């Protein structure tokens, strides 16, 4: 088969690109295989972590000195009543057997019921989880945008005033606790300049602008630490990448500066920032407990705190199980994203 030499827009000649279909198919198959391998490795790690963490969580609830049967029935309960209630709760069975039954039911969507309200735990979590996920997702988005923009600018302006300013600001923000940032934001944007609500919650069905107005301050207060770490890691990763030979070669070939920075350097230098962002996901979920308290948000953190103070063990165990699942899923997604971003990681799969 004869191939034609065609001249591209840069003036270079070469064979026509028509017979590249099989090669593209092969590359697509390898990409799918790499993604599947990354997911498989993440699952191999996630399964034992899930078992160990849920076992510890269940054992902490089972080893408490508080007798839920006595608490539910009150001081006037007779020993026979307490024994009957313990049988209803399944507390008369050995602890390992109770854990196995609880985990089996949880894998099928049954997290039990509250000892005090009798409301199914899965229902309570389903009502509260969207609030916490909205705040965490908003914080994650803000951290990516702010950290990404200032990290790239600092890397491009290495040694300049902007680079030094970003270093100073991120170092300060990394030390500010979430509840301090929350109180400061409420003081400024709800009291001094009353443009945003100081607390409460509105669902998206009440209007996207109304929902977003209640979401801004909690998400910002929760995102500052993550944004600072992303900016610092991205600046460090791109600072080294911008001096690589392929970047210099792209400059010699006359590629636009924005393309060199945002396509070549950013993709290869974003690995540390993505990794540290994955490490911040558990912090965002854990920090939501304090932030939800400050802003009076009806999230899963507030649900867990109330249940823990009241000794409602099934609610605490169910909330922790869902939280562990969210953390493990986010970790798996970060591992897959790292494989997609880093050519060296793709060759290792």
PDB file of N, CA and C in Angstrom, residues 66-166:
ATOM      1  N   UNK A  66     -21.692   1.255  78.874  1.00  0.00           N
ATOM      2  CA  UNK A  66     -23.098   1.631  78.917  1.00  0.00           C
ATOM      3  C   UNK A  66     -23.976   0.483  78.411  1.00  0.00           C
ATOM      4  N   UNK A  67     -25.002   0.140  79.161  1.00  0.00           N
ATOM      5  CA  UNK A  67     -25.950  -0.901  78.765  1.00  0.00           C
ATOM      6  C   UNK A  67     -27.128  -0.220  78.062  1.00  0.00           C
ATOM      7  N   UNK A  68     -27.231  -0.365  76.757  1.00  0.00           N
ATOM      8  CA  UNK A  68     -28.301   0.338  76.035  1.00  0.00           C
ATOM      9  C   UNK A  68     -29.682  -0.115  76.442  1.00  0.00           C
ATOM     10  N   UNK A  69     -29.829  -1.377  76.836  1.00  0.00           N
ATOM     11  CA  UNK A  69     -31.145  -1.863  77.261  1.00  0.00           C
ATOM     12  C   UNK A  69     -31.610  -1.115  78.504  1.00  0.00           C
ATOM     13  N   UNK A  70     -30.709  -0.915  79.451  1.00  0.00           N
ATOM     14  CA  UNK A  70     -31.065  -0.185  80.668  1.00  0.00           C
ATOM     15  C   UNK A  70     -31.362   1.282  80.365  1.00  0.00           C
ATOM     16  N   UNK A  71     -30.575   1.865  79.438  1.00  0.00           N
ATOM     17  CA  UNK A  71     -30.783   3.272  79.095  1.00  0.00           C
ATOM     18  C   UNK A  71     -32.134   3.472  78.429  1.00  0.00           C
ATOM     19  N   UNK A  72     -32.506   2.580  77.521  1.00  0.00           N
ATOM     20  CA  UNK A  72     -33.766   2.711  76.795  1.00  0.00           C
ATOM     21  C   UNK A  72     -34.956   2.512  77.711  1.00  0.00           C
ATOM     22  N   UNK A  73     -34.872   1.526  78.605  1.00  0.00           N
ATOM     23  CA  UNK A  73     -36.010   1.201  79.470  1.00  0.00           C
ATOM     24  C   UNK A  73     -36.139   2.142  80.661  1.00  0.00           C
ATOM     25  N   UNK A  74     -35.033   2.739  81.073  1.00  0.00           N
ATOM     26  CA  UNK A  74     -35.105   3.645  82.209  1.00  0.00           C
ATOM     27  C   UNK A  74     -34.792   2.945  83.524  1.00  0.00           C
ATOM     28  N   UNK A  75     -34.799   3.721  84.606  1.00  0.00           N
ATOM     29  CA  UNK A  75     -34.424   3.204  85.916  1.00  0.00           C
ATOM     30  C   UNK A  75     -35.470   2.255  86.495  1.00  0.00           C
ATOM     31  N   UNK A  76     -36.683   2.346  86.015  1.00  0.00           N
ATOM     32  CA  UNK A  76     -37.742   1.518  86.589  1.00  0.00           C
ATOM     33  C   UNK A  76     -37.813   0.119  85.982  1.00  0.00           C
ATOM     34  N   UNK A  77     -36.929  -0.203  85.040  1.00  0.00           N
ATOM     35  CA  UNK A  77     -36.977  -1.506  84.369  1.00  0.00           C
ATOM     36  C   UNK A  77     -36.516  -2.608  85.311  1.00  0.00           C
ATOM     37  N   UNK A  78     -37.173  -3.743  85.225  1.00  0.00           N
ATOM     38  CA  UNK A  78     -36.799  -4.911  86.015  1.00  0.00           C
ATOM     39  C   UNK A  78     -35.702  -5.686  85.286  1.00  0.00           C
ATOM     40  N   UNK A  79     -34.953  -6.551  85.990  1.00  0.00           N
ATOM     41  CA  UNK A  79     -33.933  -7.357  85.315  1.00  0.00           C
ATOM     42  C   UNK A  79     -34.494  -8.190  84.165  1.00  0.00           C
ATOM     43  N   UNK A  80     -35.721  -8.661  84.299  1.00  0.00           N
ATOM     44  CA  UNK A  80     -36.320  -9.444  83.213  1.00  0.00           C
ATOM     45  C   UNK A  80     -36.551  -8.569  81.977  1.00  0.00           C
ATOM     46  N   UNK A  81     -36.993  -7.340  82.217  1.00  0.00           N
ATOM     47  CA  UNK A  81     -37.203  -6.418  81.095  1.00  0.00           C
ATOM     48  C   UNK A  81     -35.889  -6.107  80.392  1.00  0.00           C
ATOM     49  N   UNK A  82     -34.835  -5.901  81.178  1.00  0.00           N
ATOM     50  CA  UNK A  82     -33.521  -5.606  80.602  1.00  0.00           C
ATOM     51  C   UNK A  82     -33.009  -6.788  79.795  1.00  0.00           C
ATOM     52  N   UNK A  83     -33.184  -7.994  80.325  1.00  0.00           N
ATOM     53  CA  UNK A  83     -32.733  -9.187  79.603  1.00  0.00           C
ATOM     54  C   UNK A  83     -33.499  -9.361  78.298  1.00  0.00           C
ATOM     55  N   UNK A  84     -34.809  -9.094  78.334  1.00  0.00           N
ATOM     56  CA  UNK A  84     -35.617  -9.209  77.121  1.00  0.00           C
ATOM     57  C   UNK A  84     -35.192  -8.155  76.076  1.00  0.00           C
ATOM     58  N   UNK A  85     -34.896  -6.933  76.529  1.00  0.00           N
ATOM     59  CA  UNK A  85     -34.472  -5.894  75.599  1.00  0.00           C
ATOM     60  C   UNK A  85     -33.083  -6.190  75.032  1.00  0.00           C
ATOM     61  N   UNK A  86     -32.213  -6.760  75.837  1.00  0.00           N
ATOM     62  CA  UNK A  86     -30.893  -7.139  75.332  1.00  0.00           C
ATOM     63  C   UNK A  86     -31.021  -8.209  74.247  1.00  0.00           C
ATOM     64  N   UNK A  87     -31.996  -9.083  74.402  1.00  0.00           N
ATOM     65  CA  UNK A  87     -32.222 -10.094  73.367  1.00  0.00           C
ATOM     66  C   UNK A  87     -32.748  -9.443  72.082  1.00  0.00           C
ATOM     67  N   UNK A  88     -33.612  -8.440  72.236  1.00  0.00           N
ATOM     68  CA  UNK A  88     -34.130  -7.726  71.067  1.00  0.00           C
ATOM     69  C   UNK A  88     -33.007  -7.019  70.322  1.00  0.00           C
ATOM     70  N   UNK A  89     -32.092  -6.405  71.057  1.00  0.00           N
ATOM     71  CA  UNK A  89     -30.961  -5.715  70.454  1.00  0.00           C
ATOM     72  C   UNK A  89     -29.893  -6.677  69.946  1.00  0.00           C
ATOM     73  N   UNK A  90     -29.965  -7.938  70.322  1.00  0.00           N
ATOM     74  CA  UNK A  90     -28.940  -8.895  69.935  1.00  0.00           C
ATOM     75  C   UNK A  90     -27.700  -8.830  70.793  1.00  0.00           C
ATOM     76  N   UNK A  91     -27.811  -8.194  71.964  1.00  0.00           N
ATOM     77  CA  UNK A  91     -26.644  -8.026  72.826  1.00  0.00           C
ATOM     78  C   UNK A  91     -26.315  -9.276  73.626  1.00  0.00           C
ATOM     79  N   UNK A  92     -27.170 -10.277  73.557  1.00  0.00           N
ATOM     80  CA  UNK A  92     -26.903 -11.514  74.270  1.00  0.00           C
ATOM     81  C   UNK A  92     -25.990 -12.453  73.480  1.00  0.00           C
ATOM     82  N   UNK A  93     -25.643 -12.096  72.263  1.00  0.00           N
ATOM     83  CA  UNK A  93     -24.790 -12.927  71.433  1.00  0.00           C
ATOM     84  C   UNK A  93     -23.321 -12.532  71.615  1.00  0.00           C
ATOM     85  N   UNK A  94     -22.386 -13.437  71.284  1.00  0.00           N
ATOM     86  CA  UNK A  94     -20.959 -13.079  71.370  1.00  0.00           C
ATOM     87  C   UNK A  94     -20.621 -11.923  70.430  1.00  0.00           C
ATOM     88  N   UNK A  95     -19.618 -11.160  70.808  1.00  0.00           N
ATOM     89  CA  UNK A  95     -19.250  -9.964  70.051  1.00  0.00           C
ATOM     90  C   UNK A  95     -18.828 -10.278  68.614  1.00  0.00           C
ATOM     91  N   UNK A  96     -17.986 -11.297  68.346  1.00  0.00           N
ATOM     92  CA  UNK A  96     -17.640 -11.595  66.950  1.00  0.00           C
ATOM     93  C   UNK A  96     -18.851 -11.965  66.098  1.00  0.00           C
ATOM     94  N   UNK A  97     -19.805 -12.693  66.688  1.00  0.00           N
ATOM     95  CA  UNK A  97     -21.004 -13.055  65.938  1.00  0.00           C
ATOM     96  C   UNK A  97     -21.838 -11.816  65.618  1.00  0.00           C
ATOM     97  N   UNK A  98     -21.945 -10.919  66.570  1.00  0.00           N
ATOM     98  CA  UNK A  98     -22.683  -9.680  66.324  1.00  0.00           C
ATOM     99  C   UNK A  98     -22.025  -8.850  65.238  1.00  0.00           C
ATOM    100  N   UNK A  99     -20.686  -8.831  65.222  1.00  0.00           N
ATOM    101  CA  UNK A  99     -19.976  -8.075  64.180  1.00  0.00           C
ATOM    102  C   UNK A  99     -20.229  -8.675  62.808  1.00  0.00           C
ATOM    103  N   UNK A 100     -20.155 -10.001  62.699  1.00  0.00           N
ATOM    104  CA  UNK A 100     -20.375 -10.653  61.405  1.00  0.00           C
ATOM    105  C   UNK A 100     -21.786 -10.392  60.896  1.00  0.00           C
ATOM    106  N   UNK A 101     -22.778 -10.474  61.776  1.00  0.00           N
ATOM    107  CA  UNK A 101     -24.154 -10.215  61.368  1.00  0.00           C
ATOM    108  C   UNK A 101     -24.347  -8.757  60.979  1.00  0.00           C
ATOM    109  N   UNK A 102     -23.741  -7.850  61.748  1.00  0.00           N
ATOM    110  CA  UNK A 102     -23.857  -6.421  61.441  1.00  0.00           C
ATOM    111  C   UNK A 102     -23.224  -6.092  60.099  1.00  0.00           C
ATOM    112  N   UNK A 103     -22.020  -6.634  59.831  1.00  0.00           N
ATOM    113  CA  UNK A 103     -21.342  -6.347  58.575  1.00  0.00           C
ATOM    114  C   UNK A 103     -22.112  -6.949  57.400  1.00  0.00           C
ATOM    115  N   UNK A 104     -22.654  -8.148  57.581  1.00  0.00           N
ATOM    116  CA  UNK A 104     -23.426  -8.780  56.509  1.00  0.00           C
ATOM    117  C   UNK A 104     -24.679  -7.956  56.182  1.00  0.00           C
ATOM    118  N   UNK A 105     -25.369  -7.509  57.223  1.00  0.00           N
ATOM    119  CA  UNK A 105     -26.554  -6.673  56.989  1.00  0.00           C
ATOM    120  C   UNK A 105     -26.163  -5.329  56.359  1.00  0.00           C
ATOM    121  N   UNK A 106     -25.027  -4.772  56.811  1.00  0.00           N
ATOM    122  CA  UNK A 106     -24.591  -3.480  56.271  1.00  0.00           C
ATOM    123  C   UNK A 106     -24.263  -3.574  54.789  1.00  0.00           C
ATOM    124  N   UNK A 107     -23.647  -4.677  54.378  1.00  0.00           N
ATOM    125  CA  UNK A 107     -23.337  -4.862  52.966  1.00  0.00           C
ATOM    126  C   UNK A 107     -24.602  -4.986  52.120  1.00  0.00           C
ATOM    127  N   UNK A 108     -25.705  -5.304  52.756  1.00  0.00           N
ATOM    128  CA  UNK A 108     -26.991  -5.388  52.052  1.00  0.00           C
ATOM    129  C   UNK A 108     -27.848  -4.144  52.297  1.00  0.00           C
ATOM    130  N   UNK A 109     -27.251  -3.092  52.842  1.00  0.00           N
ATOM    131  CA  UNK A 109     -27.966  -1.832  53.002  1.00  0.00           C
ATOM    132  C   UNK A 109     -28.728  -1.677  54.291  1.00  0.00           C
ATOM    133  N   UNK A 110     -28.627  -2.638  55.197  1.00  0.00           N
ATOM    134  CA  UNK A 110     -29.346  -2.569  56.465  1.00  0.00           C
ATOM    135  C   UNK A 110     -28.360  -2.225  57.575  1.00  0.00           C
ATOM    136  N   UNK A 111     -28.431  -1.011  58.082  1.00  0.00           N
ATOM    137  CA  UNK A 111     -27.537  -0.562  59.148  1.00  0.00           C
ATOM    138  C   UNK A 111     -28.200  -0.609  60.518  1.00  0.00           C
ATOM    139  N   UNK A 112     -29.345  -1.256  60.598  1.00  0.00           N
ATOM    140  CA  UNK A 112     -30.038  -1.341  61.876  1.00  0.00           C
ATOM    141  C   UNK A 112     -30.897  -0.115  62.125  1.00  0.00           C
ATOM    142  N   UNK A 113     -31.371   0.003  63.342  1.00  0.00           N
ATOM    143  CA  UNK A 113     -32.226   1.124  63.739  1.00  0.00           C
ATOM    144  C   UNK A 113     -31.678   1.772  64.992  1.00  0.00           C
ATOM    145  N   UNK A 114     -32.030   3.008  65.170  1.00  0.00           N
ATOM    146  CA  UNK A 114     -31.620   3.736  66.370  1.00  0.00           C
ATOM    147  C   UNK A 114     -32.229   3.086  67.606  1.00  0.00           C
ATOM    148  N   UNK A 115     -31.469   3.010  68.670  1.00  0.00           N
ATOM    149  CA  UNK A 115     -31.960   2.408  69.895  1.00  0.00           C
ATOM    150  C   UNK A 115     -33.031   3.273  70.561  1.00  0.00           C
ATOM    151  N   UNK A 116     -33.032   4.556  70.259  1.00  0.00           N
ATOM    152  CA  UNK A 116     -33.912   5.472  70.984  1.00  0.00           C
ATOM    153  C   UNK A 116     -35.077   5.964  70.126  1.00  0.00           C
ATOM    154  N   UNK A 117     -34.808   6.329  68.871  1.00  0.00           N
ATOM    155  CA  UNK A 117     -35.880   6.838  68.013  1.00  0.00           C
ATOM    156  C   UNK A 117     -36.526   5.757  67.162  1.00  0.00           C
ATOM    157  N   UNK A 118     -35.890   4.579  67.068  1.00  0.00           N
ATOM    158  CA  UNK A 118     -36.372   3.467  66.239  1.00  0.00           C
ATOM    159  C   UNK A 118     -36.344   3.772  64.741  1.00  0.00           C
ATOM    160  N   UNK A 119     -35.771   4.909  64.361  1.00  0.00           N
ATOM    161  CA  UNK A 119     -35.665   5.268  62.941  1.00  0.00           C
ATOM    162  C   UNK A 119     -34.520   4.467  62.329  1.00  0.00           C
ATOM    163  N   UNK A 120     -34.708   3.873  61.144  1.00  0.00           N
ATOM    164  CA  UNK A 120     -33.602   3.156  60.507  1.00  0.00           C
ATOM    165  C   UNK A 120     -32.377   4.055  60.321  1.00  0.00           C
ATOM    166  N   UNK A 121     -31.215   3.501  60.645  1.00  0.00           N
ATOM    167  CA  UNK A 121     -29.981   4.285  60.547  1.00  0.00           C
ATOM    168  C   UNK A 121     -29.726   4.703  59.099  1.00  0.00           C
ATOM    169  N   UNK A 122     -29.999   3.811  58.158  1.00  0.00           N
ATOM    170  CA  UNK A 122     -29.779   4.142  56.746  1.00  0.00           C
ATOM    171  C   UNK A 122     -30.627   5.335  56.321  1.00  0.00           C
ATOM    172  N   UNK A 123     -31.838   5.432  56.842  1.00  0.00           N
ATOM    173  CA  UNK A 123     -32.706   6.558  56.508  1.00  0.00           C
ATOM    174  C   UNK A 123     -32.151   7.867  57.075  1.00  0.00           C
ATOM    175  N   UNK A 124     -31.694   7.830  58.323  1.00  0.00           N
ATOM    176  CA  UNK A 124     -31.116   9.037  58.930  1.00  0.00           C
ATOM    177  C   UNK A 124     -29.884   9.499  58.171  1.00  0.00           C
ATOM    178  N   UNK A 125     -29.035   8.552  57.782  1.00  0.00           N
ATOM    179  CA  UNK A 125     -27.817   8.906  57.047  1.00  0.00           C
ATOM    180  C   UNK A 125     -28.161   9.436  55.658  1.00  0.00           C
ATOM    181  N   UNK A 126     -29.149   8.811  55.008  1.00  0.00           N
ATOM    182  CA  UNK A 126     -29.545   9.270  53.669  1.00  0.00           C
ATOM    183  C   UNK A 126     -30.072  10.699  53.701  1.00  0.00           C
ATOM    184  N   UNK A 127     -30.689  11.098  54.801  1.00  0.00           N
ATOM    185  CA  UNK A 127     -31.183  12.465  54.921  1.00  0.00           C
ATOM    186  C   UNK A 127     -30.070  13.457  55.219  1.00  0.00           C
ATOM    187  N   UNK A 128     -29.030  13.013  55.931  1.00  0.00           N
ATOM    188  CA  UNK A 128     -27.967  13.928  56.360  1.00  0.00           C
ATOM    189  C   UNK A 128     -26.765  13.930  55.415  1.00  0.00           C
ATOM    190  N   UNK A 129     -26.503  12.811  54.746  1.00  0.00           N
ATOM    191  CA  UNK A 129     -25.288  12.698  53.944  1.00  0.00           C
ATOM    192  C   UNK A 129     -25.197  13.730  52.829  1.00  0.00           C
ATOM    193  N   UNK A 130     -26.287  14.062  52.104  1.00  0.00           N
ATOM    194  CA  UNK A 130     -26.145  15.083  51.051  1.00  0.00           C
ATOM    195  C   UNK A 130     -25.619  16.422  51.550  1.00  0.00           C
ATOM    196  N   UNK A 131     -25.952  16.784  52.777  1.00  0.00           N
ATOM    197  CA  UNK A 131     -25.448  18.051  53.331  1.00  0.00           C
ATOM    198  C   UNK A 131     -23.933  17.993  53.484  1.00  0.00           C
ATOM    199  N   UNK A 132     -23.441  16.915  54.114  1.00  0.00           N
ATOM    200  CA  UNK A 132     -21.997  16.784  54.334  1.00  0.00           C
ATOM    201  C   UNK A 132     -21.245  16.645  53.015  1.00  0.00           C
ATOM    202  N   UNK A 133     -21.798  15.877  52.079  1.00  0.00           N
ATOM    203  CA  UNK A 133     -21.133  15.714  50.786  1.00  0.00           C
ATOM    204  C   UNK A 133     -21.113  17.027  50.010  1.00  0.00           C
ATOM    205  N   UNK A 134     -22.169  17.825  50.129  1.00  0.00           N
ATOM    206  CA  UNK A 134     -22.184  19.126  49.444  1.00  0.00           C
ATOM    207  C   UNK A 134     -21.097  20.039  49.988  1.00  0.00           C
ATOM    208  N   UNK A 135     -20.968  20.082  51.305  1.00  0.00           N
ATOM    209  CA  UNK A 135     -19.934  20.927  51.919  1.00  0.00           C
ATOM    210  C   UNK A 135     -18.538  20.424  51.555  1.00  0.00           C
ATOM    211  N   UNK A 136     -18.331  19.095  51.645  1.00  0.00           N
ATOM    212  CA  UNK A 136     -17.021  18.533  51.329  1.00  0.00           C
ATOM    213  C   UNK A 136     -16.681  18.722  49.845  1.00  0.00           C
ATOM    214  N   UNK A 137     -17.662  18.516  48.953  1.00  0.00           N
ATOM    215  CA  UNK A 137     -17.411  18.710  47.527  1.00  0.00           C
ATOM    216  C   UNK A 137     -17.130  20.168  47.215  1.00  0.00           C
ATOM    217  N   UNK A 138     -17.864  21.075  47.867  1.00  0.00           N
ATOM    218  CA  UNK A 138     -17.577  22.501  47.674  1.00  0.00           C
ATOM    219  C   UNK A 138     -16.188  22.881  48.154  1.00  0.00           C
ATOM    220  N   UNK A 139     -15.805  22.343  49.309  1.00  0.00           N
ATOM    221  CA  UNK A 139     -14.459  22.610  49.828  1.00  0.00           C
ATOM    222  C   UNK A 139     -13.394  22.039  48.903  1.00  0.00           C
ATOM    223  N   UNK A 140     -13.645  20.848  48.368  1.00  0.00           N
ATOM    224  CA  UNK A 140     -12.692  20.229  47.453  1.00  0.00           C
ATOM    225  C   UNK A 140     -12.551  21.051  46.180  1.00  0.00           C
ATOM    226  N   UNK A 141     -13.669  21.534  45.642  1.00  0.00           N
ATOM    227  CA  UNK A 141     -13.627  22.353  44.427  1.00  0.00           C
ATOM    228  C   UNK A 141     -12.872  23.653  44.665  1.00  0.00           C
ATOM    229  N   UNK A 142     -13.143  24.297  45.794  1.00  0.00           N
ATOM    230  CA  UNK A 142     -12.441  25.552  46.108  1.00  0.00           C
ATOM    231  C   UNK A 142     -10.950  25.302  46.292  1.00  0.00           C
ATOM    232  N   UNK A 143     -10.602  24.200  46.955  1.00  0.00           N
ATOM    233  CA  UNK A 143      -9.191  23.881  47.159  1.00  0.00           C
ATOM    234  C   UNK A 143      -8.489  23.637  45.831  1.00  0.00           C
ATOM    235  N   UNK A 144      -9.150  22.943  44.912  1.00  0.00           N
ATOM    236  CA  UNK A 144      -8.541  22.671  43.608  1.00  0.00           C
ATOM    237  C   UNK A 144      -8.355  23.964  42.811  1.00  0.00           C
ATOM    238  N   UNK A 145      -9.387  24.817  42.811  1.00  0.00           N
ATOM    239  CA  UNK A 145      -9.316  26.060  42.019  1.00  0.00           C
ATOM    240  C   UNK A 145      -8.272  27.013  42.601  1.00  0.00           C
ATOM    241  N   UNK A 146      -8.403  27.313  43.897  1.00  0.00           N
ATOM    242  CA  UNK A 146      -7.462  28.257  44.511  1.00  0.00           C
ATOM    243  C   UNK A 146      -6.039  27.700  44.537  1.00  0.00           C
ATOM    244  N   UNK A 147      -5.898  26.462  45.005  1.00  0.00           N
ATOM    245  CA  UNK A 147      -4.571  25.867  45.052  1.00  0.00           C
ATOM    246  C   UNK A 147      -3.961  25.709  43.677  1.00  0.00           C
ATOM    247  N   UNK A 148      -4.788  25.332  42.684  1.00  0.00           N
ATOM    248  CA  UNK A 148      -4.266  25.167  41.336  1.00  0.00           C
ATOM    249  C   UNK A 148      -3.810  26.464  40.722  1.00  0.00           C
ATOM    250  N   UNK A 149      -4.637  27.506  40.842  1.00  0.00           N
ATOM    251  CA  UNK A 149      -4.282  28.804  40.231  1.00  0.00           C
ATOM    252  C   UNK A 149      -3.015  29.369  40.849  1.00  0.00           C
ATOM    253  N   UNK A 150      -2.974  29.443  42.176  1.00  0.00           N
ATOM    254  CA  UNK A 150      -1.815  30.063  42.826  1.00  0.00           C
ATOM    255  C   UNK A 150      -0.584  29.159  42.768  1.00  0.00           C
ATOM    256  N   UNK A 151      -0.768  27.848  42.736  1.00  0.00           N
ATOM    257  CA  UNK A 151       0.381  26.973  42.574  1.00  0.00           C
ATOM    258  C   UNK A 151       1.028  27.124  41.216  1.00  0.00           C
ATOM    259  N   UNK A 152       0.210  27.207  40.167  1.00  0.00           N
ATOM    260  CA  UNK A 152       0.749  27.391  38.811  1.00  0.00           C
ATOM    261  C   UNK A 152       1.433  28.754  38.684  1.00  0.00           C
ATOM    262  N   UNK A 153       0.782  29.799  39.194  1.00  0.00           N
ATOM    263  CA  UNK A 153       1.382  31.141  39.108  1.00  0.00           C
ATOM    264  C   UNK A 153       2.710  31.210  39.859  1.00  0.00           C
ATOM    265  N   UNK A 154       2.763  30.576  41.036  1.00  0.00           N
ATOM    266  CA  UNK A 154       4.016  30.581  41.794  1.00  0.00           C
ATOM    267  C   UNK A 154       5.110  29.815  41.069  1.00  0.00           C
ATOM    268  N   UNK A 155       4.755  28.714  40.410  1.00  0.00           N
ATOM    269  CA  UNK A 155       5.754  27.936  39.676  1.00  0.00           C
ATOM    270  C   UNK A 155       6.277  28.695  38.466  1.00  0.00           C
ATOM    271  N   UNK A 156       5.377  29.390  37.786  1.00  0.00           N
ATOM    272  CA  UNK A 156       5.801  30.145  36.603  1.00  0.00           C
ATOM    273  C   UNK A 156       6.670  31.334  37.005  1.00  0.00           C
ATOM    274  N   UNK A 157       6.365  31.948  38.149  1.00  0.00           N
ATOM    275  CA  UNK A 157       7.121  33.123  38.625  1.00  0.00           C
ATOM    276  C   UNK A 157       8.078  32.717  39.750  1.00  0.00           C
ATOM    277  N   UNK A 158       8.842  31.685  39.539  1.00  0.00           N
ATOM    278  CA  UNK A 158       9.745  31.198  40.576  1.00  0.00           C
ATOM    279  C   UNK A 158      10.728  32.285  41.012  1.00  0.00           C
ATOM    280  N   UNK A 159      10.822  32.461  42.336  1.00  0.00           N
ATOM    281  CA  UNK A 159      11.748  33.436  42.883  1.00  0.00           C
ATOM    282  C   UNK A 159      11.252  34.857  42.869  1.00  0.00           C
ATOM    283  N   UNK A 160      10.096  35.106  42.263  1.00  0.00           N
ATOM    284  CA  UNK A 160       9.563  36.458  42.191  1.00  0.00           C
ATOM    285  C   UNK A 160       8.724  36.813  43.404  1.00  0.00           C
ATOM    286  N   UNK A 161       8.157  38.022  43.366  1.00  0.00           N
ATOM    287  CA  UNK A 161       7.340  38.476  44.492  1.00  0.00           C
ATOM    288  C   UNK A 161       6.092  37.628  44.656  1.00  0.00           C
ATOM    289  N   UNK A 162       5.472  37.273  43.536  1.00  0.00           N
ATOM    290  CA  UNK A 162       4.274  36.455  43.613  1.00  0.00           C
ATOM    291  C   UNK A 162       4.581  35.097  44.222  1.00  0.00           C
ATOM    292  N   UNK A 163       5.683  34.505  43.859  1.00  0.00           N
ATOM    293  CA  UNK A 163       6.081  33.219  44.421  1.00  0.00           C
ATOM    294  C   UNK A 163       6.273  33.327  45.930  1.00  0.00           C
ATOM    295  N   UNK A 164       6.950  34.353  46.367  1.00  0.00           N
ATOM    296  CA  UNK A 164       7.184  34.528  47.806  1.00  0.00           C
ATOM    297  C   UNK A 164       5.874  34.820  48.544  1.00  0.00           C
ATOM    298  N   UNK A 165       4.988  35.618  47.915  1.00  0.00           N
ATOM    299  CA  UNK A 165       3.709  35.930  48.553  1.00  0.00           C
ATOM    300  C   UNK A 165       2.858  34.674  48.703  1.00  0.00           C
ATOM    301  N   UNK A 166       2.827  33.840  47.683  1.00  0.00           N
ATOM    302  CA  UNK A 166       2.065  32.596  47.759  1.00  0.00           C
ATOM    303  C   UNK A 166       2.635  31.694  48.849  1.00  0.00           C
TER     304      UNK A 166
END
